[in-house]
PDB file of C-alpha atoms and ligand atoms in Angstrom:
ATOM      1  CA  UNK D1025      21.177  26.242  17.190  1.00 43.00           C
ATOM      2  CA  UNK D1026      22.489  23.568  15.039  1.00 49.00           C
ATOM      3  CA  UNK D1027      22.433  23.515  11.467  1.00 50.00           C
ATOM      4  CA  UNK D1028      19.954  21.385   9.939  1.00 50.00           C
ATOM      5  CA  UNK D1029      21.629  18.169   7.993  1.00 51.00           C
ATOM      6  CA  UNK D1030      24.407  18.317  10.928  1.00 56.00           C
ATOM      7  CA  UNK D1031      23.912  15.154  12.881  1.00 55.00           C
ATOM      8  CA  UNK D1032      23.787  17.740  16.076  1.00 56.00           C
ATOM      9  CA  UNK D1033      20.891  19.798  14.155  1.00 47.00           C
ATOM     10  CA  UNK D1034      19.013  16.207  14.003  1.00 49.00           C
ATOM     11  CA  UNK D1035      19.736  14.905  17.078  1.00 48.00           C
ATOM     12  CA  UNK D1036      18.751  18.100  18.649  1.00 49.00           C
ATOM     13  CA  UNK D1037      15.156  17.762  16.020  1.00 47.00           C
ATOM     14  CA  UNK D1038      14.515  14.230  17.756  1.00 46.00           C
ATOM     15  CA  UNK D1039      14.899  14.708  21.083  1.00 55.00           C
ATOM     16  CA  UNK D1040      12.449  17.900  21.634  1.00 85.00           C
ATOM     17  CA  UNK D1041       9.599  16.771  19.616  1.00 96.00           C
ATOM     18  CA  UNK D1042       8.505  13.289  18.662  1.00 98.00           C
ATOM     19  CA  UNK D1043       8.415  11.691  14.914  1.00 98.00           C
ATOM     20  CA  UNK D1044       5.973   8.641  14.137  1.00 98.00           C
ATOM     21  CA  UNK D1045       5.197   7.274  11.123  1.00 98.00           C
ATOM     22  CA  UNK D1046       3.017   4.587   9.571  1.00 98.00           C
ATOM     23  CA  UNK D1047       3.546   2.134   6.914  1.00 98.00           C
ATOM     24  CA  UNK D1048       1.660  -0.930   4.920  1.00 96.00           C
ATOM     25  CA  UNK D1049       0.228  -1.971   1.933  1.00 92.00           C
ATOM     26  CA  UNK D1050      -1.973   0.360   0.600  1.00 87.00           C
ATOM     27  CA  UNK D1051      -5.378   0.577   1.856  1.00 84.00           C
ATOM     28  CA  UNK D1052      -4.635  -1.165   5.435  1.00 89.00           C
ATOM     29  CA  UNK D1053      -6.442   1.567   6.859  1.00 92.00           C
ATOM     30  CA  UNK D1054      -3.265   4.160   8.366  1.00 95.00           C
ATOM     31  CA  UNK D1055      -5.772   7.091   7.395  1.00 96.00           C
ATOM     32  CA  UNK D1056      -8.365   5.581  10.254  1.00 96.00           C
ATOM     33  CA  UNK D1057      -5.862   4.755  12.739  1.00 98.00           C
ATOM     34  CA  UNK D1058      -3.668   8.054  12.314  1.00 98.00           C
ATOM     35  CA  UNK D1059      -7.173  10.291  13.060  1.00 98.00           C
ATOM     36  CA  UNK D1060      -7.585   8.101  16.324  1.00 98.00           C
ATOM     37  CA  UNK D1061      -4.280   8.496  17.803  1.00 98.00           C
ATOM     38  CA  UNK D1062      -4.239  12.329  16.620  1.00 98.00           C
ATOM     39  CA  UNK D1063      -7.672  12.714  18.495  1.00 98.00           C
ATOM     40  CA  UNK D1064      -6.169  10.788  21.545  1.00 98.00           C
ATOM     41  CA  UNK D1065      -2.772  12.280  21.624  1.00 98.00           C
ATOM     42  CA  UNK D1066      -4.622  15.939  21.777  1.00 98.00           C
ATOM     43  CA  UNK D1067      -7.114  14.808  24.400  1.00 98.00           C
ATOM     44  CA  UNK D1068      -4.045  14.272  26.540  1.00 96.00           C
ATOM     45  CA  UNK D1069      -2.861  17.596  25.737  1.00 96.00           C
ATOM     46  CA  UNK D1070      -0.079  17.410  23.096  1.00 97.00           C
ATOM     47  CA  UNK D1071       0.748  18.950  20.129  1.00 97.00           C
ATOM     48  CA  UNK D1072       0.646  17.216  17.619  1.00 98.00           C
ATOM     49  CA  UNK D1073       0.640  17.351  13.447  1.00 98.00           C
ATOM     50  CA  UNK D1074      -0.343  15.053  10.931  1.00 98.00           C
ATOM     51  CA  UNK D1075       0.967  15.003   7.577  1.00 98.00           C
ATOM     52  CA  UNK D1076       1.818  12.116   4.860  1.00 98.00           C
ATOM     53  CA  UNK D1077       4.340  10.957   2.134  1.00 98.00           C
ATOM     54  CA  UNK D1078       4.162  12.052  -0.679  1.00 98.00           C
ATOM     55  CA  UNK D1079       2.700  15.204  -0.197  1.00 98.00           C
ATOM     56  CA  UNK D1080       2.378  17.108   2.865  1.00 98.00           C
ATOM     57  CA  UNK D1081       4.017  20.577   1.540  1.00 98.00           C
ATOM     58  CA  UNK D1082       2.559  22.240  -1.664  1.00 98.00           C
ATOM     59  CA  UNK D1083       5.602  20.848  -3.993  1.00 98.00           C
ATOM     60  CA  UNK D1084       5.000  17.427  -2.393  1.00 98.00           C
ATOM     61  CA  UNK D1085       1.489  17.636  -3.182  1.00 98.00           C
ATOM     62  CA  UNK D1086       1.953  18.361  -7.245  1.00 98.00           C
ATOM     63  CA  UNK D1087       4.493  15.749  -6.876  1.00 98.00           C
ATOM     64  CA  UNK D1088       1.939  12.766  -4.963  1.00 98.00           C
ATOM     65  CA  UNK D1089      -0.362  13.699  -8.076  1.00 98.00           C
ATOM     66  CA  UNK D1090       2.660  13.213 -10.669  1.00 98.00           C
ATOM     67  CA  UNK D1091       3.517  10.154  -9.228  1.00 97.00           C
ATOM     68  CA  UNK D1092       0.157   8.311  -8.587  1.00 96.00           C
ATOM     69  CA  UNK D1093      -0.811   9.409 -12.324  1.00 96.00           C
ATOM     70  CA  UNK D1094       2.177   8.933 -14.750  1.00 97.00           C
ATOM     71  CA  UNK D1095       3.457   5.466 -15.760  1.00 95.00           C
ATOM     72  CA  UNK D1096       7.278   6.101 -14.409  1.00 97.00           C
ATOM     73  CA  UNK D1097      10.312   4.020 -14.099  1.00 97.00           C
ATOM     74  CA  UNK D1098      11.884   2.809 -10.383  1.00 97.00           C
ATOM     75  CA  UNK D1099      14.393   5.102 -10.635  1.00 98.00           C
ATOM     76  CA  UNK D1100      12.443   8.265 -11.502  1.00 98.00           C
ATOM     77  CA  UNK D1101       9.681   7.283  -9.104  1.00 98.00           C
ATOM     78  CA  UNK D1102      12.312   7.561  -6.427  1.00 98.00           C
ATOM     79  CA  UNK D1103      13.455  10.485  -7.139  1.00 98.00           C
ATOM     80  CA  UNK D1104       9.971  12.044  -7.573  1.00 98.00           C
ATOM     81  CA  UNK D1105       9.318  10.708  -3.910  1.00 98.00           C
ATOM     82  CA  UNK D1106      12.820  11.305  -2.254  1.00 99.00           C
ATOM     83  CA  UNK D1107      12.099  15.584  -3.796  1.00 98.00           C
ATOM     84  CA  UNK D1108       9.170  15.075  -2.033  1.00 99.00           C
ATOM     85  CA  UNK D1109      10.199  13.946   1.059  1.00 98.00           C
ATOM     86  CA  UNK D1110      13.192  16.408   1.118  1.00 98.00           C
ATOM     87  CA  UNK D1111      10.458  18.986   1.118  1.00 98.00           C
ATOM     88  CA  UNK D1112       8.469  17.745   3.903  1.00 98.00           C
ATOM     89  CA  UNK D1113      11.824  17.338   5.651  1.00 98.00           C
ATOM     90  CA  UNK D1114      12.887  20.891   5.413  1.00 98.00           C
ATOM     91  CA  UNK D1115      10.013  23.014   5.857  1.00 98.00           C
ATOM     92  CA  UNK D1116       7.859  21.121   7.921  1.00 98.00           C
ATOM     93  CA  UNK D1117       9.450  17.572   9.674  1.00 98.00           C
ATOM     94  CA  UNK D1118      12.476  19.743  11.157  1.00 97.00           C
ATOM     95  CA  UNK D1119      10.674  22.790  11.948  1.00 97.00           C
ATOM     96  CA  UNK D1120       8.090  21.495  14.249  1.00 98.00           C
ATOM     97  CA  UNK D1121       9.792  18.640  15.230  1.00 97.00           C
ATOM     98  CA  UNK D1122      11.737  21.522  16.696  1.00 96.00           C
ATOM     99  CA  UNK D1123       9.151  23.777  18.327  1.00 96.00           C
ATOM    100  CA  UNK D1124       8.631  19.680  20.437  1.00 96.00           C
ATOM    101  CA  UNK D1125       5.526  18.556  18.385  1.00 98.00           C
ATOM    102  CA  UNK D1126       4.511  14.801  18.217  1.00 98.00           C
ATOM    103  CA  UNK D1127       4.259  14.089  13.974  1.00 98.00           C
ATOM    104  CA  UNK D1128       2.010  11.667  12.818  1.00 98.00           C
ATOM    105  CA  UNK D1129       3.317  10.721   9.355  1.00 98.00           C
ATOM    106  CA  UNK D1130       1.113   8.423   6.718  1.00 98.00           C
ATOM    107  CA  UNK D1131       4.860   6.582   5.270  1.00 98.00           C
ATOM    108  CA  UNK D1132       8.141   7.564   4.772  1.00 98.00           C
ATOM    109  CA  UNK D1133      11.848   6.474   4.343  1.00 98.00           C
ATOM    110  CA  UNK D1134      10.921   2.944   4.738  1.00 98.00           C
ATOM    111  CA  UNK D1135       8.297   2.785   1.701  1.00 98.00           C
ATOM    112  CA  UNK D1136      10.782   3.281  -0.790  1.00 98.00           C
ATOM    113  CA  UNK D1137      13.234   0.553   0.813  1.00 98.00           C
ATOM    114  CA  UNK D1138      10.044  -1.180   0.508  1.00 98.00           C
ATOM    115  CA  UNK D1139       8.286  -0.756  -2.545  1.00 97.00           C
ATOM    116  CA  UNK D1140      11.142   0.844  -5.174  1.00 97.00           C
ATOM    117  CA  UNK D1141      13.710  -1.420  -3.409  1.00 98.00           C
ATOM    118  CA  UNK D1142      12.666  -4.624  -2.142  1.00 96.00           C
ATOM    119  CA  UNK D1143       9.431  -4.653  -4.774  1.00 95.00           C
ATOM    120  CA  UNK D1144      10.603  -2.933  -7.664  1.00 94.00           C
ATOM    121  CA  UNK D1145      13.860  -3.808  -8.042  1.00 97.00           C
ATOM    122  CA  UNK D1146      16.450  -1.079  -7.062  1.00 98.00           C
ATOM    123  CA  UNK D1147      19.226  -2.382  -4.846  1.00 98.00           C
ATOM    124  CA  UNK D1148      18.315  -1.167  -0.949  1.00 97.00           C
ATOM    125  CA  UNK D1149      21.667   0.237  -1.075  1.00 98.00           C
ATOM    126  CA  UNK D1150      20.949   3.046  -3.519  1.00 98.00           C
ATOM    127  CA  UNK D1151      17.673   3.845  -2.246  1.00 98.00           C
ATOM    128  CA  UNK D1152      18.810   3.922   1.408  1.00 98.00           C
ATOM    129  CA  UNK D1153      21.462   6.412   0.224  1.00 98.00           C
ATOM    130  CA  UNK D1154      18.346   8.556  -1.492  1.00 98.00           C
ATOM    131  CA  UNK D1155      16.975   8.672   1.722  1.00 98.00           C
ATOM    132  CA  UNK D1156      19.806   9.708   3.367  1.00 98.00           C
ATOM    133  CA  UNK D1157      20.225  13.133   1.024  1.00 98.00           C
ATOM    134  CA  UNK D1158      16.304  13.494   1.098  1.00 98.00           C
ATOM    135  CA  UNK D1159      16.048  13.093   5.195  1.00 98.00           C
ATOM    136  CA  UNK D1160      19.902  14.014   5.799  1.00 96.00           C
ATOM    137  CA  UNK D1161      19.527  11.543   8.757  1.00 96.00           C
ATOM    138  CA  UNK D1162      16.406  12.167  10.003  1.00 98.00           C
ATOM    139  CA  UNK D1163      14.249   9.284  10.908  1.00 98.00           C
ATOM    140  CA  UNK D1164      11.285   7.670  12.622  1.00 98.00           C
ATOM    141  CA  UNK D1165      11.241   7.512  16.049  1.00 98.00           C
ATOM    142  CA  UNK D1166       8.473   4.626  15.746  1.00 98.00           C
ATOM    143  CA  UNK D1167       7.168   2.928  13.318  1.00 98.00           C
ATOM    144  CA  UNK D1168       3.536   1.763  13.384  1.00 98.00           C
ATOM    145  CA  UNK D1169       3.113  -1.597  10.903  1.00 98.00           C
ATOM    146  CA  UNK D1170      -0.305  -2.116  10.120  1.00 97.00           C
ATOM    147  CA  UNK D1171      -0.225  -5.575   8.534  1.00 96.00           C
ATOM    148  CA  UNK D1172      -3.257  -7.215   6.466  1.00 89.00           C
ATOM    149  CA  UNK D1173      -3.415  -9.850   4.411  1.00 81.00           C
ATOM    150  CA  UNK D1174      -4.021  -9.333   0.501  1.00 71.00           C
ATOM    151  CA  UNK D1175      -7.625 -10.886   1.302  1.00 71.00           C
ATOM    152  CA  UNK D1176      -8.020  -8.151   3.004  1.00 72.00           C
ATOM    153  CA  UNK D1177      -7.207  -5.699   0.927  1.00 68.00           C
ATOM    154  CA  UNK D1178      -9.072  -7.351  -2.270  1.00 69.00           C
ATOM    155  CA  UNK D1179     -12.209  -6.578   0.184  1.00 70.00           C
ATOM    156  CA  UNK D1180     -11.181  -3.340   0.757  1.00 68.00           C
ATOM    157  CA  UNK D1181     -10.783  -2.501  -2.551  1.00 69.00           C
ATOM    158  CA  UNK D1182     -13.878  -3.050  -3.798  1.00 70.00           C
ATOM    159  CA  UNK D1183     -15.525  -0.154  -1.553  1.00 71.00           C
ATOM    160  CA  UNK D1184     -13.035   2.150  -2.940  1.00 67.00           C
ATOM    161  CA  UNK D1185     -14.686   4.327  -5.781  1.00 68.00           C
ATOM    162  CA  UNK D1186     -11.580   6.083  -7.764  1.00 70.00           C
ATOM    163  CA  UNK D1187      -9.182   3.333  -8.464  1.00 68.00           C
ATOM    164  CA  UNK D1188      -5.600   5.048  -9.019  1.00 69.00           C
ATOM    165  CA  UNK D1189      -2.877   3.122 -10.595  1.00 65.00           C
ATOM    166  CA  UNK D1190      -1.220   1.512  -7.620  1.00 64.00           C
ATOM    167  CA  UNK D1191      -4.820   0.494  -6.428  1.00 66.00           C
ATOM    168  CA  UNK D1192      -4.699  -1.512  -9.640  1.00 65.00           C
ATOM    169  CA  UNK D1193      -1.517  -3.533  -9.026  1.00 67.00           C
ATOM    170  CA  UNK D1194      -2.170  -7.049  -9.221  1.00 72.00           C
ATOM    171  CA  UNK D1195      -2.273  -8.950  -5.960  1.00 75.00           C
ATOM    172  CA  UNK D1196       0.713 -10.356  -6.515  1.00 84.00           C
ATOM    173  CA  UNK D1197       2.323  -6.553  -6.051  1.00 86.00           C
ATOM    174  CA  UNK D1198       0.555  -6.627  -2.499  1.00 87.00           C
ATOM    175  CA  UNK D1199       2.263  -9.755  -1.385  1.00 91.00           C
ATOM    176  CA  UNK D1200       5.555  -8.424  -2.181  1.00 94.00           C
ATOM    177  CA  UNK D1201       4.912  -5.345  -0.451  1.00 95.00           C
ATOM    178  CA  UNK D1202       3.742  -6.864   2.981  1.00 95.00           C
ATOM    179  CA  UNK D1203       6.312  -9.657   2.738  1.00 96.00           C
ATOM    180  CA  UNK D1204       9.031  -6.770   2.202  1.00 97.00           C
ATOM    181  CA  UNK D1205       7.404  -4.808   5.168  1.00 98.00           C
ATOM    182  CA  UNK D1206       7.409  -8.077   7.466  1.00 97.00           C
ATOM    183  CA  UNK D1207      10.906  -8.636   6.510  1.00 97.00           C
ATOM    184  CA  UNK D1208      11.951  -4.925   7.625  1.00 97.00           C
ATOM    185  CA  UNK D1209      10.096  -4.575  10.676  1.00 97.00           C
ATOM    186  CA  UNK D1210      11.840  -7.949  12.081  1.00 97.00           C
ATOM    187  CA  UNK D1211      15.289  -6.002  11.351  1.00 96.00           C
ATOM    188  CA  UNK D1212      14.452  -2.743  12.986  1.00 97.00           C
ATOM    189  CA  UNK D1213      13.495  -2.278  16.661  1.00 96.00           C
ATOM    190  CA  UNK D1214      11.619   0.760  16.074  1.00 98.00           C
ATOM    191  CA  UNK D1215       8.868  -1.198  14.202  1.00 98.00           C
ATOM    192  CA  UNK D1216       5.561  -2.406  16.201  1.00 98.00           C
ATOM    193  CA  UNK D1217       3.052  -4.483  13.888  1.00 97.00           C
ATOM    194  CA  UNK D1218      -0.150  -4.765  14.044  1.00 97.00           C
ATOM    195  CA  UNK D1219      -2.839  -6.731  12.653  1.00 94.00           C
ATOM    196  CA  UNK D1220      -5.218  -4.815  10.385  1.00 91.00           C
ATOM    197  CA  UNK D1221      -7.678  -7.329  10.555  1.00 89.00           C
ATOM    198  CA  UNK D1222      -8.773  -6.102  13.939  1.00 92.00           C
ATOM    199  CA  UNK D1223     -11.851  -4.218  15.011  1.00 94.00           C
ATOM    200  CA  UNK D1224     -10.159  -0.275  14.127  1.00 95.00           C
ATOM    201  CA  UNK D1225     -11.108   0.646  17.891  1.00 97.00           C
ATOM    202  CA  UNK D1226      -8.990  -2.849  18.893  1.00 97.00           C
ATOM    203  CA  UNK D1227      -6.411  -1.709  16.509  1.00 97.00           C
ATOM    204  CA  UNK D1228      -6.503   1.814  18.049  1.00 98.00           C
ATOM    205  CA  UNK D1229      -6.523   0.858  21.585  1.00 98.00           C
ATOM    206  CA  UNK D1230      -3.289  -1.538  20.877  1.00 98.00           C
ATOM    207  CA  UNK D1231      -1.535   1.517  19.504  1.00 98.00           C
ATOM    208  CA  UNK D1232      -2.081   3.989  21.599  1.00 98.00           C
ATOM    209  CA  UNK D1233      -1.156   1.898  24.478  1.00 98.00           C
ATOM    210  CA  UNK D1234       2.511   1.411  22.811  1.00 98.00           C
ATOM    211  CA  UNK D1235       2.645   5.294  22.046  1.00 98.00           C
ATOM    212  CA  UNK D1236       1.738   6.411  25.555  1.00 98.00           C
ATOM    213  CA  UNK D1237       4.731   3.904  26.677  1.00 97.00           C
ATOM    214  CA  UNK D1238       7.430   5.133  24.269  1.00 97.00           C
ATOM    215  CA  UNK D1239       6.703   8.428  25.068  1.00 96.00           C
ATOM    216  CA  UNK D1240       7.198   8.429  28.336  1.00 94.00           C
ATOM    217  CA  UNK D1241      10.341   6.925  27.794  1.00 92.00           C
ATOM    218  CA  UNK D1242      11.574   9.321  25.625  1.00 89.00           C
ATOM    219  CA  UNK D1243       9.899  12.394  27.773  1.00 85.00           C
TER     220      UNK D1243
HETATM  221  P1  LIG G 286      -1.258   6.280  -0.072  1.00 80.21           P
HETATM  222  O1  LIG G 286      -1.109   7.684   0.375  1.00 80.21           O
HETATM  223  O2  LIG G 286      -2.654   5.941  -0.485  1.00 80.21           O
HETATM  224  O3  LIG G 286      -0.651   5.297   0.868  1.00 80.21           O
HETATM  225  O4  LIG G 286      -0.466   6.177  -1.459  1.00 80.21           O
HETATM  226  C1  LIG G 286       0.866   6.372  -1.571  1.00 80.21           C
HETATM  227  C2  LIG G 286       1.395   5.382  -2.562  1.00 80.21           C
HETATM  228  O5  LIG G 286       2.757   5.698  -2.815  1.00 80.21           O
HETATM  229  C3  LIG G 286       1.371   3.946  -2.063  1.00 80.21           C
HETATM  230  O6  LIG G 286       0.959   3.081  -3.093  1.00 80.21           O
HETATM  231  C4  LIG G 286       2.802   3.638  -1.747  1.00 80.21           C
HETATM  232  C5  LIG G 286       3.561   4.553  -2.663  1.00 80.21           C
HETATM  233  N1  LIG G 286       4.855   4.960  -2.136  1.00 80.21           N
HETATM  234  C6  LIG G 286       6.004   4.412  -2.663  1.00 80.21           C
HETATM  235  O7  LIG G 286       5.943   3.619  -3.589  1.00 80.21           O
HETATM  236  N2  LIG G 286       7.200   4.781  -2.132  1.00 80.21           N
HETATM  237  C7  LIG G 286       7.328   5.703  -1.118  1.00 80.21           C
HETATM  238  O8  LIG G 286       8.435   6.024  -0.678  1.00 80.21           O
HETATM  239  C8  LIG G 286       6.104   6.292  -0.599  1.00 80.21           C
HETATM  240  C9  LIG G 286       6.184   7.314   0.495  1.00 80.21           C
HETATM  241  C10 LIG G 286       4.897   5.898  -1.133  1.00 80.21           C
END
């Protein structure tokens, strides 16, 4: 078999199992939509796991509480988040994408070109090259853009109880984020968008749709 970090070891990762992930601003309602397509992909009989950035390993988990709690600058927030993701890359992305799972991932690679890089400042050359060492070249099959509008999540926010401190980013912060995640999604063709606005079930229905379709492409 071929080593992990090898581009054959990844290219062998992708092609058995199947790797989506799903970005936005915070609190566009991924959790929601990630639980319906988990249910629906396992009603049609495949395996699949859930998991989310940053956390989704033990280390990755202390490291999602460092991060959401300290005050930090760009550059150490990346490299909390890129430790984490190198984590979740190695002991569980690669392993199961292996055994031919489908992963349902809340964010990855492209929220740090996002929010350390296009929002807070870091050139998208630097962080793209952090992703590269934390991922060593593996990426998203499909990306899943849910996109709402900073009214949106100003309502949203309000039914939210414990605030942390990247709920409490101004709205301009918000803007920048979902312009930046616009802007990306119109480069890459493995983006979809969506509009969060929808009914979830609407929302849902749309997404599934699109999964069922590029997975029987890539089957
Ligand atoms: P969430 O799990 O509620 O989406 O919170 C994760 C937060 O971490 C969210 O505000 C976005 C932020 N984040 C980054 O800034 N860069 C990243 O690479 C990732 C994965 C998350």
């Amino acid at each position: 078999m071929a080593a992990f970090g090898t581009k054959e070891g990844m290219a062998e990762a992708r092609k058995r199992g199947f790797f989506i992930t799903f970005e936005g601003g915070d609190g566009v309602g991924k959790t929601t939509q990630i639980k319906l397509l988990a249910k629906a992909l396992k009603n049609e009989g495949h395996r699949v796991f859930v998991t989310r950035e940053p956390g989704g390993t033990p280390t990755g988990e202390v490291l999602r509480k460092l991060f959401k709690t300290q005050n930090m600058s760009p550059v150490t927030e990346l490299m909390v988040l890129e430790a984490s993701r190198a984590e979740l890359c190695e002991n569980v992305l690669k392993p199961r994408l292996q055994k031919g799972e489908i992963i349902l991932c809340d964010r990855f690679a492209e929220s740090s070109l996002v929010y350390q890089g296009a929002v807070r400042g870091l050139p998208l050359k630097m962080v793209g090259a952090a992703n590269q060492i934390a991922t060593q070249g593996l990426k998203a099959d499909f990306i899943i853009l849910l996109d709402a509008t900073t009214k949106d999540f100003a309502s949203r926010l309000k039914t939210k109880s414990k605030k942390d401190r990247l709920d409490q980013a101004g709205m301009s912060f918000h803007e920048k984020v979902r312009k930046a995640f616009r802007k990306l999604a119109k480069a890459d063709r493995r983006f979809r968008a969506y509009s969060a606005n929808l009914d979830r079930q609407e929302i849902h229905a749309q997404i599934l749709k699109d999964v069922q379709k590029v997975l029987k492409r890539h089957a």
